[in-house]
PDB file of C-alpha atoms in Angstrom:
ATOM      1  CA  GLU A   1       7.213 143.389  41.247  1.00  0.00           C
ATOM      2  CA  VAL A   2       4.793 144.515  38.559  1.00  0.00           C
ATOM      3  CA  GLN A   3       3.648 141.396  36.755  1.00  0.00           C
ATOM      4  CA  LEU A   4       1.052 140.024  34.342  1.00  0.00           C
ATOM      5  CA  VAL A   5       0.568 136.262  34.040  1.00  0.00           C
ATOM      6  CA  GLU A   6      -1.652 134.770  31.341  1.00  0.00           C
ATOM      7  CA  SER A   7      -3.276 131.351  31.462  1.00  0.00           C
ATOM      8  CA  GLY A   8      -5.993 129.356  29.751  1.00  0.00           C
ATOM      9  CA  GLY A   9      -4.427 128.698  26.398  1.00  0.00           C
ATOM     10  CA  GLY A  10      -4.501 125.314  24.701  1.00  0.00           C
ATOM     11  CA  LEU A  11      -5.681 123.277  21.745  1.00  0.00           C
ATOM     12  CA  VAL A  12      -9.277 123.802  20.617  1.00  0.00           C
ATOM     13  CA  GLN A  13     -11.220 122.671  17.570  1.00  0.00           C
ATOM     14  CA  PRO A  14     -12.515 125.142  14.973  1.00  0.00           C
ATOM     15  CA  GLY A  15     -15.795 126.593  16.160  1.00  0.00           C
ATOM     16  CA  GLY A  16     -14.903 125.993  19.779  1.00  0.00           C
ATOM     17  CA  SER A  17     -14.472 128.364  22.706  1.00  0.00           C
ATOM     18  CA  LEU A  18     -11.737 129.240  25.160  1.00  0.00           C
ATOM     19  CA  ARG A  19     -11.364 131.757  27.994  1.00  0.00           C
ATOM     20  CA  LEU A  20      -8.014 133.343  28.680  1.00  0.00           C
ATOM     21  CA  SER A  21      -7.106 134.928  32.002  1.00  0.00           C
ATOM     22  CA  CYS A  22      -4.457 137.458  32.921  1.00  0.00           C
ATOM     23  CA  ALA A  23      -3.578 137.831  36.606  1.00  0.00           C
ATOM     24  CA  ALA A  24      -2.096 141.177  37.578  1.00  0.00           C
ATOM     25  CA  SER A  25       0.083 141.897  40.584  1.00  0.00           C
ATOM     26  CA  GLY A  26       2.375 144.617  41.910  1.00  0.00           C
ATOM     27  CA  PHE A  27       0.198 147.558  40.846  1.00  0.00           C
ATOM     28  CA  THR A  28      -3.306 148.953  41.311  1.00  0.00           C
ATOM     29  CA  PHE A  29      -5.029 146.985  38.567  1.00  0.00           C
ATOM     30  CA  SER A  30      -8.267 148.965  38.729  1.00  0.00           C
ATOM     31  CA  ASN A  31      -6.476 152.163  37.667  1.00  0.00           C
ATOM     32  CA  TYR A  32      -5.336 150.905  34.271  1.00  0.00           C
ATOM     33  CA  TRP A  33      -6.759 150.214  30.846  1.00  0.00           C
ATOM     34  CA  MET A  34      -5.855 146.699  29.764  1.00  0.00           C
ATOM     35  CA  HIS A  35      -5.354 145.126  26.359  1.00  0.00           C
ATOM     36  CA  TRP A  36      -4.992 141.810  24.567  1.00  0.00           C
ATOM     37  CA  VAL A  37      -2.440 141.532  21.749  1.00  0.00           C
ATOM     38  CA  ARG A  38      -1.754 138.387  19.745  1.00  0.00           C
ATOM     39  CA  GLN A  39       1.096 137.045  17.640  1.00  0.00           C
ATOM     40  CA  ALA A  40       0.651 134.202  15.172  1.00  0.00           C
ATOM     41  CA  PRO A  41       3.641 131.857  14.843  1.00  0.00           C
ATOM     42  CA  GLY A  42       6.440 133.636  13.004  1.00  0.00           C
ATOM     43  CA  LYS A  43       4.324 136.750  12.499  1.00  0.00           C
ATOM     44  CA  GLY A  44       4.025 140.219  13.985  1.00  0.00           C
ATOM     45  CA  LEU A  45       2.066 141.691  16.859  1.00  0.00           C
ATOM     46  CA  VAL A  46      -1.622 142.372  16.283  1.00  0.00           C
ATOM     47  CA  TRP A  47      -3.821 144.375  18.626  1.00  0.00           C
ATOM     48  CA  VAL A  48      -6.986 142.487  19.625  1.00  0.00           C
ATOM     49  CA  SER A  49      -8.999 144.358  22.235  1.00  0.00           C
ATOM     50  CA  ARG A  50      -8.954 146.823  25.144  1.00  0.00           C
ATOM     51  CA  ILE A  51     -11.057 147.589  28.180  1.00  0.00           C
ATOM     52  CA  ASN A  52     -11.062 150.733  30.276  1.00  0.00           C
ATOM     53  CA  SER A  53     -10.469 150.748  34.002  1.00  0.00           C
ATOM     54  CA  ASP A  54     -14.086 150.429  35.160  1.00  0.00           C
ATOM     55  CA  GLU A  55     -15.252 148.098  32.371  1.00  0.00           C
ATOM     56  CA  SER A  56     -17.608 150.745  30.953  1.00  0.00           C
ATOM     57  CA  SER A  57     -15.935 150.798  27.549  1.00  0.00           C
ATOM     58  CA  THR A  58     -14.452 148.146  25.281  1.00  0.00           C
ATOM     59  CA  THR A  59     -13.148 148.077  21.700  1.00  0.00           C
ATOM     60  CA  TYR A  60     -12.173 145.256  19.377  1.00  0.00           C
ATOM     61  CA  ALA A  61     -10.240 144.638  16.202  1.00  0.00           C
ATOM     62  CA  ASP A  62     -12.546 143.963  13.259  1.00  0.00           C
ATOM     63  CA  SER A  63     -11.143 140.438  12.968  1.00  0.00           C
ATOM     64  CA  VAL A  64     -12.536 139.398  16.359  1.00  0.00           C
ATOM     65  CA  LYS A  65     -15.563 141.674  16.763  1.00  0.00           C
ATOM     66  CA  GLY A  66     -18.665 139.675  17.628  1.00  0.00           C
ATOM     67  CA  ARG A  67     -16.644 136.570  18.540  1.00  0.00           C
ATOM     68  CA  PHE A  68     -14.368 137.737  21.383  1.00  0.00           C
ATOM     69  CA  THR A  69     -15.376 139.482  24.613  1.00  0.00           C
ATOM     70  CA  ILE A  70     -12.962 141.267  26.910  1.00  0.00           C
ATOM     71  CA  SER A  71     -13.836 141.705  30.568  1.00  0.00           C
ATOM     72  CA  ARG A  72     -12.182 142.257  33.932  1.00  0.00           C
ATOM     73  CA  ASP A  73     -12.713 141.634  37.631  1.00  0.00           C
ATOM     74  CA  ASN A  74     -11.010 144.434  39.530  1.00  0.00           C
ATOM     75  CA  ALA A  75     -11.663 142.692  42.848  1.00  0.00           C
ATOM     76  CA  LYS A  76      -9.654 139.688  41.606  1.00  0.00           C
ATOM     77  CA  ASN A  77      -7.064 141.767  39.689  1.00  0.00           C
ATOM     78  CA  THR A  78      -7.796 139.675  36.619  1.00  0.00           C
ATOM     79  CA  LEU A  79      -8.398 140.392  32.935  1.00  0.00           C
ATOM     80  CA  TYR A  80     -10.264 137.950  30.704  1.00  0.00           C
ATOM     81  CA  LEU A  81     -10.750 137.211  27.032  1.00  0.00           C
ATOM     82  CA  GLN A  82     -13.675 134.984  26.092  1.00  0.00           C
ATOM     83  CA  MET A  83     -13.073 133.601  22.622  1.00  0.00           C
ATOM     84  CA  ASN A  84     -15.960 131.964  20.747  1.00  0.00           C
ATOM     85  CA  SER A  85     -16.350 130.611  17.207  1.00  0.00           C
ATOM     86  CA  LEU A  86     -12.610 130.118  16.996  1.00  0.00           C
ATOM     87  CA  ARG A  87     -10.931 129.831  13.609  1.00  0.00           C
ATOM     88  CA  ALA A  88      -7.580 128.488  12.467  1.00  0.00           C
ATOM     89  CA  GLU A  89      -6.409 132.058  11.916  1.00  0.00           C
ATOM     90  CA  ASP A  90      -6.898 132.788  15.629  1.00  0.00           C
ATOM     91  CA  THR A  91      -3.938 130.504  16.369  1.00  0.00           C
ATOM     92  CA  ALA A  92      -1.402 132.688  18.162  1.00  0.00           C
ATOM     93  CA  VAL A  93       0.330 133.567  21.380  1.00  0.00           C
ATOM     94  CA  TYR A  94      -1.995 135.891  23.279  1.00  0.00           C
ATOM     95  CA  TYR A  95      -0.429 138.587  25.436  1.00  0.00           C
ATOM     96  CA  CYS A  96      -2.136 140.824  27.946  1.00  0.00           C
ATOM     97  CA  ALA A  97      -0.621 144.276  28.301  1.00  0.00           C
ATOM     98  CA  ARG A  98      -1.078 147.377  30.415  1.00  0.00           C
ATOM     99  CA  VAL A  99      -1.506 150.864  28.992  1.00  0.00           C
ATOM    100  CA  PRO A 100      -1.253 153.696  31.523  1.00  0.00           C
ATOM    101  CA  SER A 101      -3.332 156.730  30.563  1.00  0.00           C
ATOM    102  CA  TYR A 102      -0.263 158.910  30.995  1.00  0.00           C
ATOM    103  CA  LEU A 103       1.781 156.840  28.508  1.00  0.00           C
ATOM    104  CA  GLY A 104      -0.551 155.700  25.780  1.00  0.00           C
ATOM    105  CA  ALA A 105       1.817 152.779  25.239  1.00  0.00           C
ATOM    106  CA  PHE A 106       2.044 149.130  26.252  1.00  0.00           C
ATOM    107  CA  ASP A 107       4.423 149.393  29.202  1.00  0.00           C
ATOM    108  CA  ILE A 108       3.987 146.000  30.882  1.00  0.00           C
ATOM    109  CA  TRP A 109       3.437 142.701  29.035  1.00  0.00           C
ATOM    110  CA  GLY A 110       2.681 139.199  30.217  1.00  0.00           C
ATOM    111  CA  GLN A 111       4.674 136.203  29.010  1.00  0.00           C
ATOM    112  CA  GLY A 112       1.854 135.062  26.734  1.00  0.00           C
ATOM    113  CA  THR A 113      -0.324 131.975  26.415  1.00  0.00           C
ATOM    114  CA  MET A 114      -0.531 129.863  23.253  1.00  0.00           C
ATOM    115  CA  VAL A 115      -3.872 129.184  21.600  1.00  0.00           C
ATOM    116  CA  THR A 116      -3.976 126.582  18.826  1.00  0.00           C
ATOM    117  CA  VAL A 117      -7.134 126.156  16.781  1.00  0.00           C
ATOM    118  CA  SER A 118      -6.973 122.887  14.878  1.00  0.00           C
ATOM    119  CA  SER A 119      -8.947 119.734  14.266  1.00  0.00           C
TER     120      SER A 119
ATOM    121  CA  GLN B   1      -7.203 148.706  10.628  1.00  0.00           C
ATOM    122  CA  SER B   2      -4.261 148.178   8.297  1.00  0.00           C
ATOM    123  CA  ALA B   3      -0.892 147.569   9.911  1.00  0.00           C
ATOM    124  CA  LEU B   4       1.619 150.375   9.979  1.00  0.00           C
ATOM    125  CA  THR B   5       4.370 149.982   7.386  1.00  0.00           C
ATOM    126  CA  GLN B   6       7.856 149.043   8.565  1.00  0.00           C
ATOM    127  CA  PRO B   7      10.836 147.672   6.614  1.00  0.00           C
ATOM    128  CA  ALA B   8      11.076 143.912   7.022  1.00  0.00           C
ATOM    129  CA  SER B   9      14.732 144.041   7.980  1.00  0.00           C
ATOM    130  CA  VAL B  10      17.618 146.358   8.709  1.00  0.00           C
ATOM    131  CA  SER B  11      21.206 145.626   9.620  1.00  0.00           C
ATOM    132  CA  GLY B  12      24.252 147.377  10.946  1.00  0.00           C
ATOM    133  CA  SER B  13      27.668 146.737  12.402  1.00  0.00           C
ATOM    134  CA  PRO B  14      28.526 147.182  16.069  1.00  0.00           C
ATOM    135  CA  GLY B  15      28.986 150.845  16.910  1.00  0.00           C
ATOM    136  CA  GLN B  16      27.020 152.073  13.914  1.00  0.00           C
ATOM    137  CA  SER B  17      23.591 153.731  13.941  1.00  0.00           C
ATOM    138  CA  ILE B  18      20.437 152.468  12.274  1.00  0.00           C
ATOM    139  CA  THR B  19      16.994 153.933  11.763  1.00  0.00           C
ATOM    140  CA  ILE B  20      13.713 152.055  11.431  1.00  0.00           C
ATOM    141  CA  SER B  21      10.750 153.829   9.874  1.00  0.00           C
ATOM    142  CA  CYS B  22       7.068 153.379  10.624  1.00  0.00           C
ATOM    143  CA  THR B  23       4.564 154.871   8.203  1.00  0.00           C
ATOM    144  CA  GLY B  24       0.875 155.251   8.899  1.00  0.00           C
ATOM    145  CA  THR B  25      -1.911 157.654   8.071  1.00  0.00           C
ATOM    146  CA  SER B  26      -3.409 160.847   9.425  1.00  0.00           C
ATOM    147  CA  SER B  27      -5.771 158.618  11.425  1.00  0.00           C
ATOM    148  CA  ASP B  28      -3.000 157.057  13.448  1.00  0.00           C
ATOM    149  CA  VAL B  29       0.698 158.024  13.391  1.00  0.00           C
ATOM    150  CA  GLY B  30       0.048 161.408  11.797  1.00  0.00           C
ATOM    151  CA  GLY B  31      -2.751 162.344  14.139  1.00  0.00           C
ATOM    152  CA  TYR B  32      -1.570 161.424  17.633  1.00  0.00           C
ATOM    153  CA  LYS B  33       1.403 161.647  19.957  1.00  0.00           C
ATOM    154  CA  TYR B  34       0.766 158.056  21.126  1.00  0.00           C
ATOM    155  CA  VAL B  35       3.399 156.407  18.951  1.00  0.00           C
ATOM    156  CA  SER B  36       5.597 153.852  20.668  1.00  0.00           C
ATOM    157  CA  TRP B  37       8.241 151.268  19.921  1.00  0.00           C
ATOM    158  CA  ASN B  38       8.619 147.791  21.382  1.00  0.00           C
ATOM    159  CA  GLN B  39      11.598 145.443  21.221  1.00  0.00           C
ATOM    160  CA  GLN B  40      11.080 141.682  21.120  1.00  0.00           C
ATOM    161  CA  HIS B  41      13.759 139.032  21.426  1.00  0.00           C
ATOM    162  CA  PRO B  42      12.950 135.535  20.116  1.00  0.00           C
ATOM    163  CA  GLY B  43      10.580 133.672  22.403  1.00  0.00           C
ATOM    164  CA  LYS B  44      10.224 136.628  24.737  1.00  0.00           C
ATOM    165  CA  ALA B  45       7.501 139.150  25.492  1.00  0.00           C
ATOM    166  CA  PRO B  46       7.802 142.606  23.927  1.00  0.00           C
ATOM    167  CA  LYS B  47       9.499 145.394  25.895  1.00  0.00           C
ATOM    168  CA  LEU B  48       8.630 149.084  25.660  1.00  0.00           C
ATOM    169  CA  MET B  49      11.547 151.158  24.371  1.00  0.00           C
ATOM    170  CA  ILE B  50       9.975 154.477  23.299  1.00  0.00           C
ATOM    171  CA  TYR B  51       6.599 156.089  24.068  1.00  0.00           C
ATOM    172  CA  ASP B  52       4.926 159.356  23.102  1.00  0.00           C
ATOM    173  CA  VAL B  53       7.057 159.443  19.931  1.00  0.00           C
ATOM    174  CA  SER B  54      10.348 160.226  21.630  1.00  0.00           C
ATOM    175  CA  LYS B  55      10.299 159.499  25.367  1.00  0.00           C
ATOM    176  CA  ARG B  56      12.271 156.687  26.982  1.00  0.00           C
ATOM    177  CA  PRO B  57      10.974 154.662  29.929  1.00  0.00           C
ATOM    178  CA  SER B  58      13.214 154.458  32.934  1.00  0.00           C
ATOM    179  CA  GLY B  59      15.980 151.930  32.378  1.00  0.00           C
ATOM    180  CA  VAL B  60      16.058 152.105  28.583  1.00  0.00           C
ATOM    181  CA  SER B  61      19.423 153.098  27.149  1.00  0.00           C
ATOM    182  CA  ASN B  62      19.778 156.602  25.733  1.00  0.00           C
ATOM    183  CA  ARG B  63      21.140 154.938  22.593  1.00  0.00           C
ATOM    184  CA  PHE B  64      17.475 154.531  21.646  1.00  0.00           C
ATOM    185  CA  SER B  65      15.658 157.605  20.339  1.00  0.00           C
ATOM    186  CA  GLY B  66      12.426 158.311  18.521  1.00  0.00           C
ATOM    187  CA  SER B  67      11.015 161.012  16.282  1.00  0.00           C
ATOM    188  CA  LYS B  68       8.087 161.721  13.995  1.00  0.00           C
ATOM    189  CA  SER B  69       7.505 163.745  10.870  1.00  0.00           C
ATOM    190  CA  GLY B  70       4.009 163.818   9.494  1.00  0.00           C
ATOM    191  CA  LYS B  71       2.738 160.267   9.093  1.00  0.00           C
ATOM    192  CA  THR B  72       6.131 158.608   9.597  1.00  0.00           C
ATOM    193  CA  ALA B  73       7.737 157.807  12.919  1.00  0.00           C
ATOM    194  CA  SER B  74      11.319 156.647  13.283  1.00  0.00           C
ATOM    195  CA  LEU B  75      13.376 154.706  15.806  1.00  0.00           C
ATOM    196  CA  THR B  76      17.104 155.309  15.829  1.00  0.00           C
ATOM    197  CA  ILE B  77      19.566 153.092  17.644  1.00  0.00           C
ATOM    198  CA  SER B  78      23.046 154.501  17.968  1.00  0.00           C
ATOM    199  CA  GLY B  79      26.203 152.669  18.984  1.00  0.00           C
ATOM    200  CA  LEU B  80      24.755 149.303  17.935  1.00  0.00           C
ATOM    201  CA  GLN B  81      25.429 146.438  20.295  1.00  0.00           C
ATOM    202  CA  ALA B  82      24.979 142.714  19.822  1.00  0.00           C
ATOM    203  CA  GLU B  83      22.123 142.634  22.337  1.00  0.00           C
ATOM    204  CA  ASP B  84      20.138 145.086  20.191  1.00  0.00           C
ATOM    205  CA  GLU B  85      19.536 142.295  17.683  1.00  0.00           C
ATOM    206  CA  ALA B  86      15.779 141.721  17.927  1.00  0.00           C
ATOM    207  CA  ASP B  87      12.457 142.472  16.276  1.00  0.00           C
ATOM    208  CA  TYR B  88      11.119 145.998  16.636  1.00  0.00           C
ATOM    209  CA  TYR B  89       7.464 146.991  16.412  1.00  0.00           C
ATOM    210  CA  CYS B  90       5.963 150.442  16.269  1.00  0.00           C
ATOM    211  CA  SER B  91       2.431 151.045  17.494  1.00  0.00           C
ATOM    212  CA  SER B  92      -0.022 153.918  17.437  1.00  0.00           C
ATOM    213  CA  TYR B  93      -3.374 154.907  18.847  1.00  0.00           C
ATOM    214  CA  THR B  94      -5.974 155.433  16.116  1.00  0.00           C
ATOM    215  CA  SER B  95      -8.989 157.631  15.450  1.00  0.00           C
ATOM    216  CA  SER B  96     -11.218 154.554  15.905  1.00  0.00           C
ATOM    217  CA  SER B  97     -10.120 154.298  19.555  1.00  0.00           C
ATOM    218  CA  THR B  98      -8.121 151.196  18.682  1.00  0.00           C
ATOM    219  CA  TRP B  99      -4.396 150.549  18.498  1.00  0.00           C
ATOM    220  CA  VAL B 100      -2.392 149.341  15.514  1.00  0.00           C
ATOM    221  CA  PHE B 101       1.063 147.793  15.244  1.00  0.00           C
ATOM    222  CA  GLY B 102       3.573 147.841  12.468  1.00  0.00           C
ATOM    223  CA  GLY B 103       4.503 144.614  10.723  1.00  0.00           C
ATOM    224  CA  GLY B 104       7.798 144.477  12.580  1.00  0.00           C
ATOM    225  CA  THR B 105      11.431 144.957  11.589  1.00  0.00           C
ATOM    226  CA  LYS B 106      14.139 142.389  12.186  1.00  0.00           C
ATOM    227  CA  LEU B 107      17.372 144.075  13.225  1.00  0.00           C
ATOM    228  CA  THR B 108      20.550 142.123  12.517  1.00  0.00           C
ATOM    229  CA  VAL B 109      23.821 143.215  14.098  1.00  0.00           C
ATOM    230  CA  LEU B 110      26.529 142.080  11.693  1.00  0.00           C
TER     231      LEU B 110
END
C-alpha cells in the first residue's frame, strides 16, 4: 500500500525549533518530488515547500523562506522539514504529499501532524 | 504567492450539478496545465480528484469533471450525492516553480 506517515509535531514555544518527518512506503521514494503543505486550524491548504528527487533543488513559500529547510534521505525513504524561529502563525497541521512528474498534482497525502506554536 | 480565488461556499440538492470556480493569473492557472482539485472531508487528509485540468485519477467517479478557460479553472460535480459534501481546493503550479492553492470552497448538499 502506498503510504506517507508524518511524525514530529507537538507544542513548541515561539522562537523554538521542530523537525518533522514523513516516512514513505509502498513506492520508490527516490523517484518522486515531495512537498510539505500546511493547514492552520479552520483554514485552507497552504503550500510550504518542495524538494526534487535527488535533493538538488528546493523551493519555499515566502512565509517560511530562511526559517524552514526541506530535506530527504532516499536510503531511509524519509522526508524532513526542519522548522526554526517558529511563530504563532506557523501553527497548523503539516502534511507531506507526493507529486509525480507525470501528474503535476498532489496524488498521495499523509495524515498530517499538528504543530502548535504557543507560550 | 497570493492564493487562487474560490467561492467560500456552494450548495446543491442531491442529483443536481454544481460548479466551483478557481481564478488565478497568467503566472499560474492561466499559464500551465498543472491545475488540480482536491477534496477534503472534515478531519481527513485531502484526496486528489482532478489533475492536469480535466483528468481523473483511477477510482474517482466520472461525476467529477474539470475544465479551464484562460485564468479560471472549474470543477463540476454532477448527480450530487451526500458523500460529496466536503471542502474542495484547487491548486496550480506557478512561474516561480512553487505551487499555490485556492482558499477552498465548502460544498453543502442540501
